[in-house]
PDB file of C-alpha atoms in Angstrom:
ATOM      1  CA  ASP A   1     -74.246 160.940 -69.130  1.00 84.00           C
ATOM      2  CA  HIS A   2     -70.777 161.987 -68.040  1.00 97.00           C
ATOM      3  CA  VAL A   3     -70.865 159.657 -65.007  1.00 98.00           C
ATOM      4  CA  ALA A   4     -68.642 156.573 -64.941  1.00 98.00           C
ATOM      5  CA  THR A   5     -69.086 153.614 -62.636  1.00 98.00           C
ATOM      6  CA  VAL A   6     -66.241 151.549 -61.213  1.00 98.00           C
ATOM      7  CA  VAL A   7     -67.548 148.300 -59.724  1.00 98.00           C
ATOM      8  CA  ILE A   8     -65.664 146.001 -57.362  1.00 98.00           C
ATOM      9  CA  ASP A   9     -66.758 142.443 -58.119  1.00 97.00           C
ATOM     10  CA  ARG A  10     -65.074 140.167 -55.603  1.00 95.00           C
ATOM     11  CA  GLY A  11     -68.172 139.296 -53.634  1.00 89.00           C
ATOM     12  CA  PRO A  12     -69.384 138.566 -51.222  1.00 94.00           C
ATOM     13  CA  ASP A  13     -66.802 140.435 -49.120  1.00 96.00           C
ATOM     14  CA  ASN A  14     -64.785 142.364 -51.744  1.00 97.00           C
ATOM     15  CA  TYR A  15     -61.532 142.202 -49.800  1.00 96.00           C
ATOM     16  CA  ILE A  16     -58.920 144.556 -51.223  1.00 95.00           C
ATOM     17  CA  ASP A  17     -55.375 143.581 -52.103  1.00 94.00           C
ATOM     18  CA  VAL A  18     -52.611 145.061 -54.233  1.00 93.00           C
ATOM     19  CA  GLY A  19     -54.182 143.902 -57.497  1.00 94.00           C
ATOM     20  CA  LEU A  20     -57.592 145.386 -56.722  1.00 96.00           C
ATOM     21  CA  ALA A  21     -56.077 148.649 -55.444  1.00 96.00           C
ATOM     22  CA  ALA A  22     -54.028 148.915 -58.659  1.00 97.00           C
ATOM     23  CA  GLY A  23     -57.124 148.265 -60.758  1.00 97.00           C
ATOM     24  CA  ILE A  24     -59.180 150.909 -58.978  1.00 98.00           C
ATOM     25  CA  ALA A  25     -56.357 153.476 -59.161  1.00 98.00           C
ATOM     26  CA  ASP A  26     -55.818 152.690 -62.855  1.00 98.00           C
ATOM     27  CA  SER A  27     -59.546 153.145 -63.525  1.00 98.00           C
ATOM     28  CA  PHE A  28     -59.630 156.453 -61.671  1.00 98.00           C
ATOM     29  CA  GLU A  29     -56.613 157.721 -63.633  1.00 97.00           C
ATOM     30  CA  GLN A  30     -58.115 156.657 -66.979  1.00 97.00           C
ATOM     31  CA  LEU A  31     -61.414 158.342 -66.134  1.00 97.00           C
ATOM     32  CA  GLU A  32     -59.568 161.452 -64.963  1.00 96.00           C
ATOM     33  CA  ALA A  33     -58.007 161.678 -68.426  1.00 96.00           C
ATOM     34  CA  ASP A  34     -61.408 161.320 -70.135  1.00 94.00           C
ATOM     35  CA  ILE A  35     -62.727 164.866 -70.555  1.00 93.00           C
ATOM     36  CA  ALA A  36     -66.276 163.513 -70.884  1.00 96.00           C
ATOM     37  CA  CYS A  37     -66.185 162.063 -67.348  1.00 97.00           C
ATOM     38  CA  ARG A  38     -67.494 164.507 -64.770  1.00 98.00           C
ATOM     39  CA  ALA A  39     -68.100 162.113 -61.865  1.00 98.00           C
ATOM     40  CA  ILE A  40     -67.192 158.589 -60.795  1.00 98.00           C
ATOM     41  CA  VAL A  41     -69.412 156.212 -58.821  1.00 98.00           C
ATOM     42  CA  LEU A  42     -67.463 153.581 -56.866  1.00 98.00           C
ATOM     43  CA  ALA A  43     -69.721 150.616 -56.104  1.00 98.00           C
ATOM     44  CA  SER A  44     -69.435 146.912 -55.445  1.00 98.00           C
ATOM     45  CA  ASN A  45     -71.328 143.705 -56.028  1.00 97.00           C
ATOM     46  CA  GLY A  46     -71.799 141.380 -53.102  1.00 95.00           C
ATOM     47  CA  LYS A  47     -72.821 141.507 -49.486  1.00 96.00           C
ATOM     48  CA  HIS A  48     -70.246 144.133 -48.500  1.00 97.00           C
ATOM     49  CA  PHE A  49     -68.772 147.266 -50.052  1.00 98.00           C
ATOM     50  CA  CYS A  50     -65.316 146.171 -48.860  1.00 97.00           C
ATOM     51  CA  ALA A  51     -64.850 144.149 -45.692  1.00 96.00           C
ATOM     52  CA  GLY A  52     -61.170 145.094 -45.434  1.00 93.00           C
ATOM     53  CA  ALA A  53     -57.796 144.073 -46.739  1.00 91.00           C
ATOM     54  CA  ARG A  54     -56.959 140.508 -47.602  1.00 85.00           C
ATOM     55  CA  LEU A  55     -54.696 139.545 -44.719  1.00 67.00           C
ATOM     56  CA  SER A  56     -52.712 136.378 -45.310  1.00 60.00           C
ATOM     57  CA  ARG A  57     -49.096 135.436 -44.835  1.00 56.00           C
ATOM     58  CA  ALA A  58     -49.497 133.291 -47.965  1.00 57.00           C
ATOM     59  CA  ALA A  59     -50.296 136.310 -50.135  1.00 53.00           C
ATOM     60  CA  ASP A  60     -47.919 136.900 -53.019  1.00 56.00           C
ATOM     61  CA  ASP A  61     -48.068 140.687 -52.669  1.00 53.00           C
ATOM     62  CA  LEU A  62     -46.684 141.242 -49.181  1.00 56.00           C
ATOM     63  CA  PRO A  63     -44.370 144.242 -48.699  1.00 58.00           C
ATOM     64  CA  THR A  64     -40.731 143.312 -49.104  1.00 63.00           C
ATOM     65  CA  GLY A  65     -38.953 146.644 -48.761  1.00 68.00           C
ATOM     66  CA  ASP A  66     -39.471 150.026 -47.219  1.00 72.00           C
ATOM     67  CA  SER A  67     -42.747 150.687 -49.027  1.00 74.00           C
ATOM     68  CA  ASN A  68     -46.033 148.861 -49.155  1.00 78.00           C
ATOM     69  CA  PRO A  69     -47.240 148.251 -52.726  1.00 85.00           C
ATOM     70  CA  LEU A  70     -50.857 148.432 -51.560  1.00 86.00           C
ATOM     71  CA  TYR A  71     -50.337 151.945 -50.207  1.00 87.00           C
ATOM     72  CA  ASP A  72     -48.484 152.990 -53.346  1.00 91.00           C
ATOM     73  CA  HIS A  73     -51.692 152.339 -55.314  1.00 94.00           C
ATOM     74  CA  VAL A  74     -53.926 153.772 -52.596  1.00 93.00           C
ATOM     75  CA  ALA A  75     -52.039 157.078 -52.780  1.00 93.00           C
ATOM     76  CA  ARG A  76     -52.914 157.257 -56.474  1.00 95.00           C
ATOM     77  CA  MET A  77     -56.640 157.137 -55.600  1.00 96.00           C
ATOM     78  CA  PHE A  78     -56.374 160.521 -53.891  1.00 94.00           C
ATOM     79  CA  THR A  79     -54.728 162.449 -56.736  1.00 94.00           C
ATOM     80  CA  GLY A  80     -57.628 163.098 -59.110  1.00 94.00           C
ATOM     81  CA  SER A  81     -59.973 166.041 -59.385  1.00 96.00           C
ATOM     82  CA  VAL A  82     -63.062 164.237 -60.724  1.00 98.00           C
ATOM     83  CA  PRO A  83     -65.600 163.860 -57.876  1.00 98.00           C
ATOM     84  CA  ILE A  84     -66.051 160.304 -56.587  1.00 98.00           C
ATOM     85  CA  VAL A  85     -69.169 158.971 -54.877  1.00 98.00           C
ATOM     86  CA  ALA A  86     -68.872 155.684 -52.973  1.00 98.00           C
ATOM     87  CA  VAL A  87     -72.024 153.570 -52.742  1.00 98.00           C
ATOM     88  CA  VAL A  88     -71.742 151.556 -49.524  1.00 98.00           C
ATOM     89  CA  GLN A  89     -73.753 148.469 -48.662  1.00 97.00           C
ATOM     90  CA  GLY A  90     -72.891 146.123 -45.853  1.00 97.00           C
ATOM     91  CA  ALA A  91     -69.458 146.522 -44.333  1.00 97.00           C
ATOM     92  CA  ALA A  92     -66.818 149.168 -45.025  1.00 98.00           C
ATOM     93  CA  ILE A  93     -64.304 147.947 -42.468  1.00 97.00           C
ATOM     94  CA  GLY A  94     -60.601 148.756 -42.097  1.00 95.00           C
ATOM     95  CA  ALA A  95     -59.197 149.217 -45.576  1.00 95.00           C
ATOM     96  CA  GLY A  96     -62.818 149.223 -46.792  1.00 97.00           C
ATOM     97  CA  LEU A  97     -63.465 152.324 -44.689  1.00 98.00           C
ATOM     98  CA  GLY A  98     -60.308 153.821 -46.153  1.00 97.00           C
ATOM     99  CA  LEU A  99     -61.563 153.047 -49.650  1.00 97.00           C
ATOM    100  CA  ALA A 100     -64.918 154.694 -48.885  1.00 98.00           C
ATOM    101  CA  LEU A 101     -63.064 157.754 -47.581  1.00 98.00           C
ATOM    102  CA  ALA A 102     -61.036 157.975 -50.794  1.00 97.00           C
ATOM    103  CA  ALA A 103     -64.334 159.149 -52.285  1.00 98.00           C
ATOM    104  CA  ASP A 104     -65.583 162.709 -51.932  1.00 98.00           C
ATOM    105  CA  PHE A 105     -69.087 161.575 -50.934  1.00 98.00           C
ATOM    106  CA  ARG A 106     -70.564 158.418 -49.452  1.00 98.00           C
ATOM    107  CA  VAL A 107     -74.101 157.146 -50.021  1.00 98.00           C
ATOM    108  CA  ALA A 108     -75.041 154.268 -47.733  1.00 98.00           C
ATOM    109  CA  GLY A 109     -77.826 151.755 -47.452  1.00 97.00           C
ATOM    110  CA  PRO A 110     -79.569 151.078 -44.140  1.00 96.00           C
ATOM    111  CA  ASP A 111     -77.463 147.941 -43.583  1.00 97.00           C
ATOM    112  CA  ALA A 112     -74.145 149.760 -43.991  1.00 98.00           C
ATOM    113  CA  ARG A 113     -71.613 149.775 -41.196  1.00 98.00           C
ATOM    114  CA  PHE A 114     -68.252 151.444 -40.960  1.00 98.00           C
ATOM    115  CA  GLY A 115     -65.298 150.618 -38.749  1.00 97.00           C
ATOM    116  CA  ALA A 116     -61.591 151.227 -38.301  1.00 95.00           C
ATOM    117  CA  THR A 117     -60.837 147.949 -36.550  1.00 92.00           C
ATOM    118  CA  PHE A 118     -57.048 148.152 -36.718  1.00 91.00           C
ATOM    119  CA  ALA A 119     -56.712 148.647 -32.944  1.00 90.00           C
ATOM    120  CA  ARG A 120     -58.617 145.419 -32.363  1.00 89.00           C
ATOM    121  CA  LEU A 121     -56.125 143.607 -34.568  1.00 87.00           C
ATOM    122  CA  GLY A 122     -53.116 145.193 -32.862  1.00 87.00           C
ATOM    123  CA  PHE A 123     -51.637 147.286 -35.645  1.00 83.00           C
ATOM    124  CA  HIS A 124     -51.674 150.858 -36.897  1.00 83.00           C
ATOM    125  CA  GLN A 125     -54.467 152.185 -39.048  1.00 86.00           C
ATOM    126  CA  GLY A 126     -53.722 152.341 -42.729  1.00 84.00           C
ATOM    127  CA  PHE A 127     -55.179 153.623 -45.989  1.00 87.00           C
ATOM    128  CA  GLY A 128     -54.659 157.230 -44.893  1.00 90.00           C
ATOM    129  CA  LEU A 129     -57.396 156.977 -42.254  1.00 95.00           C
ATOM    130  CA  SER A 130     -55.523 159.076 -39.704  1.00 94.00           C
ATOM    131  CA  ALA A 131     -55.866 161.979 -42.166  1.00 95.00           C
ATOM    132  CA  THR A 132     -59.157 161.281 -43.959  1.00 96.00           C
ATOM    133  CA  LEU A 133     -61.377 160.191 -41.063  1.00 98.00           C
ATOM    134  CA  PRO A 134     -60.842 163.303 -38.882  1.00 98.00           C
ATOM    135  CA  ARG A 135     -61.464 165.517 -41.903  1.00 97.00           C
ATOM    136  CA  VAL A 136     -64.893 163.909 -42.377  1.00 98.00           C
ATOM    137  CA  VAL A 137     -66.158 163.250 -38.830  1.00 98.00           C
ATOM    138  CA  GLY A 138     -64.005 165.533 -36.697  1.00 97.00           C
ATOM    139  CA  GLU A 139     -60.999 164.753 -34.576  1.00 97.00           C
ATOM    140  CA  GLN A 140     -62.767 163.458 -31.466  1.00 97.00           C
ATOM    141  CA  ARG A 141     -65.062 160.998 -33.262  1.00 97.00           C
ATOM    142  CA  ALA A 142     -62.179 159.857 -35.445  1.00 97.00           C
ATOM    143  CA  LEU A 143     -60.019 159.189 -32.383  1.00 96.00           C
ATOM    144  CA  GLU A 144     -62.821 157.173 -30.814  1.00 96.00           C
ATOM    145  CA  MET A 145     -63.147 155.021 -33.931  1.00 96.00           C
ATOM    146  CA  LEU A 146     -59.395 154.650 -34.470  1.00 96.00           C
ATOM    147  CA  TYR A 147     -58.417 153.984 -30.842  1.00 95.00           C
ATOM    148  CA  THR A 148     -61.289 151.661 -29.897  1.00 94.00           C
ATOM    149  CA  GLY A 149     -62.159 149.989 -33.194  1.00 94.00           C
ATOM    150  CA  LYS A 150     -65.762 151.114 -32.723  1.00 94.00           C
ATOM    151  CA  ARG A 151     -68.100 150.179 -35.569  1.00 96.00           C
ATOM    152  CA  VAL A 152     -70.709 152.688 -36.665  1.00 97.00           C
ATOM    153  CA  LYS A 153     -74.039 151.676 -38.175  1.00 98.00           C
ATOM    154  CA  ALA A 154     -75.641 153.583 -41.049  1.00 98.00           C
ATOM    155  CA  ALA A 155     -77.887 155.900 -39.005  1.00 97.00           C
ATOM    156  CA  GLU A 156     -75.042 156.985 -36.722  1.00 98.00           C
ATOM    157  CA  ALA A 157     -72.691 157.309 -39.705  1.00 98.00           C
ATOM    158  CA  PHE A 158     -75.161 159.709 -41.291  1.00 98.00           C
ATOM    159  CA  ALA A 159     -75.582 161.641 -38.034  1.00 98.00           C
ATOM    160  CA  ILE A 160     -71.814 162.195 -37.659  1.00 98.00           C
ATOM    161  CA  GLY A 161     -71.230 162.960 -41.335  1.00 98.00           C
ATOM    162  CA  LEU A 162     -69.437 159.722 -42.224  1.00 98.00           C
ATOM    163  CA  CYS A 163     -71.980 159.180 -44.983  1.00 97.00           C
ATOM    164  CA  ASP A 164     -73.718 161.989 -46.840  1.00 98.00           C
ATOM    165  CA  ARG A 165     -76.973 160.220 -47.742  1.00 98.00           C
ATOM    166  CA  LEU A 166     -78.918 157.198 -46.530  1.00 97.00           C
ATOM    167  CA  VAL A 167     -80.971 155.400 -49.160  1.00 97.00           C
ATOM    168  CA  ASP A 168     -82.952 152.175 -49.248  1.00 91.00           C
TER     169      ASP A 168
END
């Protein structure tokens, strides 16, 4: 009752790209307009919540101008007022961590792991992580994750506030 579920179904890894980001943002906006919807659950099928962005030079949705179409849709995910709960299993890495942090709350399974691995790949963090991660875990822990690419397992994520609940 009054709770909608948005499910990512690109298992097993649920990599995000422009099309998926647009679909999620569209769903959030439609549910925001539905006065019966009081909360949104963002979940996924597969081994991982979202193992990151689909990185390929062969992709047909690469940025061509001054803006990145992926980030245009990501920005839309942060505009609503309906509470969002992300249900995280497996990996929430890179853009997947950013997607989890687009939610107001995160519920994680014992196998969940979170990481901002951009530094390991040699490029800047994206998905708004430089703003959202410090707000959730504090500046020092966020810097550690962003600068080193450190991955955090479920128990530590719960201890530092990166996830709000651990469930089996």
